[in-house]
Amino acid sequence: MEGRPNQTVDDSPQHRRHGPATPSKQPVAPSNKVDTTSVSQRLQKELMSLMMIGGDLGVSAFPEGESIFAWIGTIMGGKGTAYEGLSYKLSLCFPADYPFKPPQVKFETMCFHPNVDQFGNICLDILQDKWSSAYDCRTILLSIQSLLGGRLPIVYELELCQRFCFCLTM
């Protein structure tokens, strides 16, 4: 009877057919579930930050009702602008994947500005394709306040004057 040669097991990665019996240290693919706890915590931190310094800047925001994902914000018109002395109410709806997606922000108070449509939707790059997870609610409100304080196109200024003058003559 011939003896078999002493066989050794080649356990090199090239010869392994199946994964090891112990768990792999490779990263696990992310699940599709959204961790709303971390989003809630971030929004609570942003709320605290706004409460501490927001009012001094002419902006404020608070959750509307019980949901931390729906806020009502207020922006005061900047000094030396056509909006000085005016107060604007906005709605902010934060998605479940915030801050990786921007919130939906809309004027609830009528605002006459070329970047705001008749329904209160705001055309602002940081609320669309230029969004960054580094932005927060305070940044959004200050950006909108700055948008209102920016130089309006001359054609729009003339149209505004004509509307205003027409209202005064009635």
Coordinates of N, CA and C in Angstrom, one line a residue:
M1 N 0.8 -1.2 0.0 CA 0.0 0.0 0.0 C 0.9 1.2 0.0
E2 N 0.6 2.0 -1.0 CA 1.4 3.2 -1.1 C 0.9 4.3 -0.2
G3 N 1.7 5.0 0.5 CA 1.3 6.1 1.3 C 1.1 7.4 0.5
R4 N 0.2 8.1 0.9 CA 0.0 9.4 0.2 C 1.1 10.4 0.6
P5 N 1.4 11.2 -0.3 CA 2.4 12.2 0.1 C 1.8 13.2 1.1
N6 N 2.6 13.7 1.9 CA 2.1 14.7 3.0 C 1.5 15.9 2.3
Q7 N 0.2 16.1 2.4 CA -0.4 17.2 1.7 C -0.5 18.4 2.7
T8 N -0.2 19.5 2.2 CA -0.3 20.7 3.0 C -1.5 21.6 2.4
V9 N -2.1 22.3 3.2 CA -3.3 23.1 2.7 C -2.7 24.4 2.3
D10 N -3.0 24.8 1.1 CA -2.6 26.2 0.6 C -3.7 27.1 1.0
D11 N -3.5 28.0 2.0 CA -4.5 28.9 2.4 C -4.2 30.3 1.9
S12 N -3.5 30.4 0.8 CA -3.2 31.8 0.3 C -4.4 32.3 -0.3
P13 N -4.5 33.7 -0.4 CA -5.7 34.3 -1.0 C -6.0 33.8 -2.4
Q14 N -5.0 33.4 -3.2 CA -5.2 33.0 -4.6 C -5.9 31.7 -4.6
H15 N -5.8 30.8 -3.6 CA -6.3 29.5 -3.7 C -7.6 29.3 -2.8
R16 N -7.9 30.3 -2.1 CA -9.2 30.2 -1.3 C -10.4 30.4 -2.2
R17 N -11.3 29.5 -2.0 CA -12.5 29.6 -2.8 C -13.6 30.2 -2.0
H18 N -13.7 30.1 -0.8 CA -14.7 30.7 0.0 C -14.1 31.6 1.1
G19 N -14.8 32.5 1.5 CA -14.3 33.5 2.5 C -14.0 32.8 3.8
P20 N -13.2 33.4 4.7 CA -12.9 32.8 6.0 C -14.1 32.6 6.8
A21 N -14.0 31.7 7.8 CA -15.1 31.5 8.7 C -15.3 32.6 9.7
T22 N -14.2 33.4 9.9 CA -14.3 34.5 10.8 C -14.8 35.8 10.1
P23 N -15.4 36.7 10.7 CA -15.9 37.9 10.0 C -14.8 38.7 9.4
S24 N -15.1 39.2 8.2 CA -14.1 40.0 7.5 C -14.0 41.4 8.1
K25 N -12.8 42.0 7.9 CA -12.6 43.3 8.4 C -12.8 44.3 7.3
Q26 N -13.4 43.9 6.2 CA -13.8 44.8 5.1 C -15.0 45.7 5.5
P27 N -15.0 46.9 5.0 CA -16.2 47.7 5.4 C -17.5 47.1 4.9
V28 N -18.5 47.3 5.7 CA -19.8 46.8 5.3 C -20.5 47.8 4.5
A29 N -21.2 47.4 3.5 CA -22.0 48.3 2.6 C -23.0 49.1 3.4
P30 N -23.1 50.4 3.2 CA -24.1 51.1 4.0 C -25.5 50.7 3.7
S31 N -26.3 50.7 4.8 CA -27.7 50.3 4.6 C -28.5 51.5 4.1
N32 N -29.7 51.2 3.6 CA -30.5 52.3 3.0 C -31.3 53.0 4.1
K33 N -31.2 52.5 5.3 CA -32.0 53.2 6.4 C -31.3 54.5 6.7
V34 N -32.1 55.5 7.0 CA -31.6 56.8 7.4 C -31.6 56.9 8.9
D35 N -30.5 57.3 9.5 CA -30.5 57.5 11.0 C -31.0 58.9 11.3
T36 N -32.3 58.9 11.6 CA -32.9 60.2 11.9 C -32.5 60.7 13.3
T37 N -31.9 59.8 14.1 CA -31.4 60.3 15.4 C -30.3 61.3 15.3
S38 N -29.4 61.0 14.4 CA -28.2 61.9 14.2 C -28.7 63.2 13.5
V39 N -29.7 63.1 12.6 CA -30.3 64.3 12.0 C -30.9 65.2 13.1
S40 N -31.7 64.5 13.9 CA -32.4 65.3 15.0 C -31.4 65.9 15.9
Q41 N -30.3 65.2 16.3 CA -29.2 65.8 17.1 C -28.6 67.0 16.4
R42 N -28.3 66.9 15.2 CA -27.7 68.0 14.5 C -28.7 69.2 14.5
L43 N -29.9 69.0 14.2 CA -30.9 70.1 14.2 C -31.1 70.7 15.5
Q44 N -31.0 69.9 16.6 CA -31.0 70.5 17.9 C -29.8 71.4 18.2
K45 N -28.7 71.0 17.8 CA -27.5 71.8 17.9 C -27.6 73.1 17.1
E46 N -28.1 73.0 15.9 CA -28.3 74.2 15.1 C -29.3 75.2 15.8
L47 N -30.4 74.6 16.4 CA -31.4 75.4 17.1 C -30.7 76.1 18.3
M48 N -29.9 75.4 19.0 CA -29.2 76.1 20.2 C -28.3 77.2 19.7
S49 N -27.6 76.9 18.6 CA -26.7 78.0 18.0 C -27.5 79.2 17.6
L50 N -28.6 79.0 17.0 CA -29.5 80.1 16.5 C -30.0 80.9 17.7
M51 N -30.4 80.2 18.8 CA -30.9 80.8 20.0 C -29.9 81.7 20.7
M52 N -28.6 81.2 20.6 CA -27.6 82.0 21.3 C -27.2 83.2 20.5
I53 N -27.0 83.2 19.2 CA -26.5 84.3 18.5 C -27.4 84.8 17.3
G54 N -28.4 84.0 16.9 CA -29.2 84.3 15.7 C -29.9 85.6 15.8
G55 N -30.6 85.9 16.9 CA -31.4 87.2 17.0 C -30.6 88.4 16.8
D56 N -29.3 88.4 17.2 CA -28.4 89.5 17.0 C -28.2 89.8 15.5
L57 N -28.3 88.8 14.7 CA -28.1 89.0 13.2 C -29.3 89.3 12.4
G58 N -30.5 89.4 13.1 CA -31.7 89.6 12.4 C -32.3 88.4 11.8
V59 N -31.9 87.2 12.3 CA -32.5 86.0 11.8 C -32.9 85.1 13.0
S60 N -33.9 84.3 12.9 CA -34.3 83.4 14.0 C -35.1 82.3 13.3
A61 N -35.1 81.1 14.0 CA -35.9 80.0 13.6 C -36.2 79.1 14.7
F62 N -37.4 78.4 14.7 CA -37.8 77.5 15.7 C -38.6 76.4 15.1
P63 N -38.5 75.2 15.7 CA -39.4 74.1 15.2 C -40.8 74.5 15.3
E64 N -41.6 74.1 14.3 CA -43.0 74.3 14.2 C -43.7 73.1 14.8
G65 N -44.4 73.2 15.9 CA -45.0 72.1 16.5 C -44.0 71.1 17.1
E66 N -44.4 69.8 17.0 CA -43.6 68.8 17.7 C -42.4 68.3 16.8
S67 N -42.4 68.5 15.5 CA -41.4 67.9 14.7 C -40.2 68.8 14.6
I68 N -39.0 68.2 14.8 CA -37.8 68.9 14.7 C -37.4 69.2 13.2
F69 N -38.2 68.5 12.3 CA -37.9 68.6 10.8 C -38.6 69.7 10.1
A70 N -39.5 70.4 10.8 CA -40.3 71.5 10.2 C -40.1 72.7 11.1
W71 N -39.5 73.8 10.5 CA -39.2 75.0 11.3 C -39.9 76.2 10.6
I72 N -40.1 77.2 11.4 CA -40.5 78.5 10.9 C -39.4 79.5 11.2
G73 N -39.0 80.2 10.2 CA -37.9 81.2 10.4 C -38.3 82.6 10.1
T74 N -37.6 83.5 10.7 CA -37.9 84.9 10.5 C -36.6 85.6 10.0
I75 N -36.7 86.5 9.0 CA -35.6 87.3 8.6 C -36.0 88.8 8.6
M76 N -35.2 89.6 9.2 CA -35.4 91.0 9.2 C -34.7 91.6 8.0
G77 N -35.3 92.5 7.3 CA -34.7 93.2 6.2 C -33.4 94.0 6.6
G78 N -32.4 93.9 5.9 CA -31.1 94.5 6.3 C -31.2 96.0 6.3
K79 N -30.4 96.6 7.1 CA -30.3 98.1 7.2 C -29.7 98.6 5.9
G80 N -30.3 99.8 5.4 CA -29.9 100.4 4.2 C -30.3 99.7 2.9
T81 N -31.3 98.8 3.1 CA -31.8 98.1 1.9 C -33.3 98.5 1.7
A82 N -33.8 98.1 0.6 CA -35.3 98.3 0.3 C -36.1 97.6 1.3
Y83 N -35.6 96.6 1.9 CA -36.3 95.7 2.8 C -36.1 96.1 4.3
E84 N -35.4 97.2 4.6 CA -35.2 97.6 6.0 C -36.5 97.8 6.7
G85 N -36.6 97.3 7.9 CA -37.8 97.4 8.7 C -38.8 96.4 8.5
L86 N -38.6 95.6 7.4 CA -39.6 94.5 7.1 C -39.2 93.2 7.7
S87 N -40.2 92.4 8.1 CA -40.0 91.1 8.7 C -40.6 90.0 7.8
Y88 N -39.8 89.0 7.5 CA -40.3 87.9 6.6 C -40.3 86.6 7.3
K89 N -41.4 85.9 7.1 CA -41.6 84.6 7.7 C -41.3 83.5 6.6
L90 N -40.5 82.5 7.0 CA -40.2 81.4 6.1 C -40.5 80.1 6.7
S91 N -40.7 79.1 5.8 CA -40.9 77.7 6.3 C -39.6 77.0 5.8
L92 N -39.1 76.1 6.7 CA -38.0 75.3 6.4 C -38.4 73.8 6.7
C93 N -38.3 73.0 5.7 CA -38.6 71.6 5.9 C -37.3 70.8 5.6
F94 N -36.8 70.2 6.7 CA -35.5 69.4 6.6 C -35.8 68.0 6.2
P95 N -35.1 67.5 5.2 CA -35.3 66.1 4.8 C -34.6 65.1 5.8
A96 N -35.0 63.8 5.7 CA -34.5 62.8 6.6 C -33.0 62.6 6.4
D97 N -32.4 63.0 5.2 CA -31.0 62.8 4.9 C -30.2 64.1 5.0
Y98 N -30.8 65.1 5.8 CA -30.1 66.3 6.1 C -28.9 66.0 6.9
P99 N -27.8 66.6 6.8 CA -27.4 67.7 6.0 C -26.8 67.4 4.6
F100 N -27.0 66.1 4.2 CA -26.5 65.8 2.9 C -27.4 66.3 1.7
K101 N -28.6 66.6 2.1 CA -29.5 67.2 1.1 C -30.0 68.5 1.8
P102 N -30.3 69.6 1.0 CA -30.7 70.9 1.5 C -32.2 70.8 2.0
P103 N -32.5 71.7 2.9 CA -33.9 71.8 3.3 C -34.7 72.5 2.2
Q104 N -36.0 72.3 2.2 CA -36.9 73.1 1.3 C -37.2 74.4 2.1
V105 N -36.9 75.5 1.5 CA -37.1 76.8 2.2 C -38.0 77.6 1.3
K106 N -39.0 78.3 1.9 CA -40.0 79.0 1.2 C -40.4 80.2 2.0
F107 N -40.6 81.4 1.3 CA -41.2 82.5 2.0 C -42.7 82.3 2.2
E108 N -43.1 82.5 3.4 CA -44.5 82.4 3.8 C -45.1 83.8 3.7
T109 N -44.3 84.9 3.9 CA -44.7 86.3 3.8 C -44.4 86.6 2.3
M110 N -45.3 87.4 1.7 CA -45.1 87.8 0.3 C -43.8 88.6 0.3
C111 N -43.0 88.3 -0.7 CA -41.7 89.0 -0.8 C -41.5 89.3 -2.3
F112 N -41.3 90.6 -2.6 CA -41.1 91.1 -4.0 C -39.6 91.1 -4.2
H113 N -39.1 90.1 -4.9 CA -37.7 90.0 -5.2 C -37.6 89.2 -6.5
P114 N -36.6 89.5 -7.4 CA -36.5 88.7 -8.6 C -36.1 87.2 -8.4
N115 N -35.6 86.9 -7.2 CA -35.2 85.5 -6.9 C -36.2 84.8 -6.1
V116 N -37.4 85.4 -5.9 CA -38.5 84.8 -5.2 C -39.7 84.8 -6.1
D117 N -40.3 83.6 -6.3 CA -41.5 83.5 -7.2 C -42.8 83.8 -6.4
Q118 N -43.9 83.8 -7.1 CA -45.2 84.2 -6.5 C -45.6 83.2 -5.4
F119 N -45.0 82.0 -5.4 CA -45.4 81.0 -4.4 C -44.4 81.0 -3.2
G120 N -43.4 81.9 -3.2 CA -42.5 82.0 -2.2 C -41.2 81.1 -2.3
N121 N -41.1 80.4 -3.5 CA -40.0 79.6 -3.7 C -38.8 80.5 -4.0
I122 N -37.6 80.1 -3.4 CA -36.4 80.9 -3.5 C -35.4 80.3 -4.5
C123 N -34.9 81.2 -5.4 CA -33.9 80.7 -6.3 C -32.5 81.2 -5.7
L124 N -31.9 80.2 -5.0 CA -30.6 80.5 -4.4 C -29.7 79.3 -4.5
D125 N -28.5 79.4 -5.1 CA -27.7 78.3 -5.4 C -27.4 77.4 -4.3
I126 N -27.2 77.9 -3.1 CA -26.9 77.0 -1.9 C -28.1 76.1 -1.5
L127 N -29.3 76.5 -2.0 CA -30.4 75.6 -1.7 C -30.7 74.6 -2.8
Q128 N -29.8 74.6 -3.8 CA -29.9 73.7 -4.9 C -28.6 73.0 -5.2
D129 N -28.0 73.3 -6.3 CA -26.8 72.5 -6.7 C -25.5 72.9 -6.0
K130 N -25.5 74.0 -5.3 CA -24.3 74.4 -4.6 C -24.4 74.1 -3.1
W131 N -25.3 73.2 -2.7 CA -25.5 72.8 -1.3 C -24.3 72.1 -0.8
S132 N -23.9 72.3 0.5 CA -22.9 71.6 1.1 C -23.3 71.2 2.5
S133 N -22.9 70.1 3.0 CA -23.3 69.6 4.3 C -22.7 70.5 5.4
A134 N -21.8 71.4 5.0 CA -21.2 72.3 6.0 C -22.1 73.4 6.3
Y135 N -23.1 73.7 5.5 CA -24.1 74.7 5.8 C -25.0 74.3 6.9
D136 N -25.5 75.3 7.6 CA -26.5 75.0 8.6 C -27.7 76.0 8.5
C137 N -28.7 75.9 9.3 CA -29.8 76.8 9.2 C -29.5 78.3 9.3
R138 N -28.5 78.6 10.2 CA -28.1 80.0 10.3 C -27.5 80.5 9.0
T139 N -26.7 79.7 8.4 CA -26.1 80.0 7.1 C -27.2 80.3 6.0
I140 N -28.2 79.4 6.0 CA -29.3 79.5 5.1 C -30.0 80.9 5.3
L141 N -30.4 81.1 6.5 CA -31.1 82.4 6.8 C -30.3 83.6 6.5
L142 N -29.0 83.6 6.8 CA -28.2 84.7 6.5 C -28.0 84.9 5.0
S143 N -27.9 83.8 4.3 CA -27.7 83.9 2.8 C -29.0 84.5 2.2
I144 N -30.1 84.1 2.7 CA -31.4 84.7 2.2 C -31.5 86.1 2.5
Q145 N -31.1 86.5 3.7 CA -31.1 87.9 4.2 C -30.2 88.7 3.3
S146 N -29.0 88.1 3.0 CA -28.0 88.8 2.1 C -28.6 88.9 0.7
L147 N -29.3 87.9 0.2 CA -29.9 88.0 -1.1 C -30.9 89.1 -1.2
L148 N -31.6 89.4 -0.1 CA -32.5 90.5 -0.1 C -31.8 91.8 -0.1
G149 N -30.6 91.8 0.5 CA -29.9 93.1 0.6 C -29.0 93.4 -0.6
G150 N -28.9 92.4 -1.5 CA -28.1 92.6 -2.7 C -28.7 93.6 -3.7
R151 N -27.9 94.0 -4.6 CA -28.3 95.1 -5.6 C -29.3 94.4 -6.5
L152 N -30.4 95.1 -6.6 CA -31.5 94.6 -7.5 C -31.1 95.1 -8.9
P153 N -31.5 94.4 -10.0 CA -31.3 94.9 -11.3 C -32.1 96.1 -11.5
I154 N -31.6 97.1 -12.3 CA -32.2 98.4 -12.5 C -33.6 98.2 -13.1
V155 N -33.9 97.3 -14.0 CA -35.2 97.1 -14.6 C -36.2 96.8 -13.5
Y156 N -35.8 95.9 -12.6 CA -36.7 95.5 -11.5 C -37.0 96.7 -10.6
E157 N -35.9 97.5 -10.3 CA -36.1 98.7 -9.4 C -37.2 99.6 -10.1
L158 N -37.1 99.8 -11.4 CA -38.0 100.7 -12.0 C -39.4 100.1 -12.0
E159 N -39.6 98.8 -12.2 CA -40.9 98.2 -12.1 C -41.4 98.3 -10.7
L160 N -40.6 98.2 -9.7 CA -41.0 98.3 -8.3 C -41.5 99.7 -8.0
C161 N -40.8 100.7 -8.5 CA -41.1 102.1 -8.3 C -42.5 102.4 -9.0
Q162 N -42.7 101.9 -10.2 CA -43.9 102.1 -11.0 C -45.1 101.5 -10.2
R163 N -44.9 100.3 -9.7 CA -46.0 99.7 -8.9 C -46.3 100.5 -7.6
F164 N -45.2 100.9 -7.0 CA -45.4 101.7 -5.7 C -46.1 103.0 -6.0
C165 N -45.6 103.7 -7.0 CA -46.2 105.0 -7.4 C -47.7 104.8 -7.8
F166 N -48.0 103.8 -8.5 CA -49.4 103.5 -8.9 C -50.2 103.3 -7.7
C167 N -49.7 102.6 -6.7 CA -50.5 102.3 -5.5 C -50.8 103.6 -4.8
L168 N -49.8 104.6 -4.8 CA -50.0 105.8 -4.1 C -51.0 106.7 -4.8
T169 N -51.2 106.6 -6.1 CA -52.1 107.5 -6.8 C -53.5 107.0 -6.7
M170 N -53.7 105.8 -6.2 CA -55.1 105.2 -6.1 C -55.8 105.7 -4.9

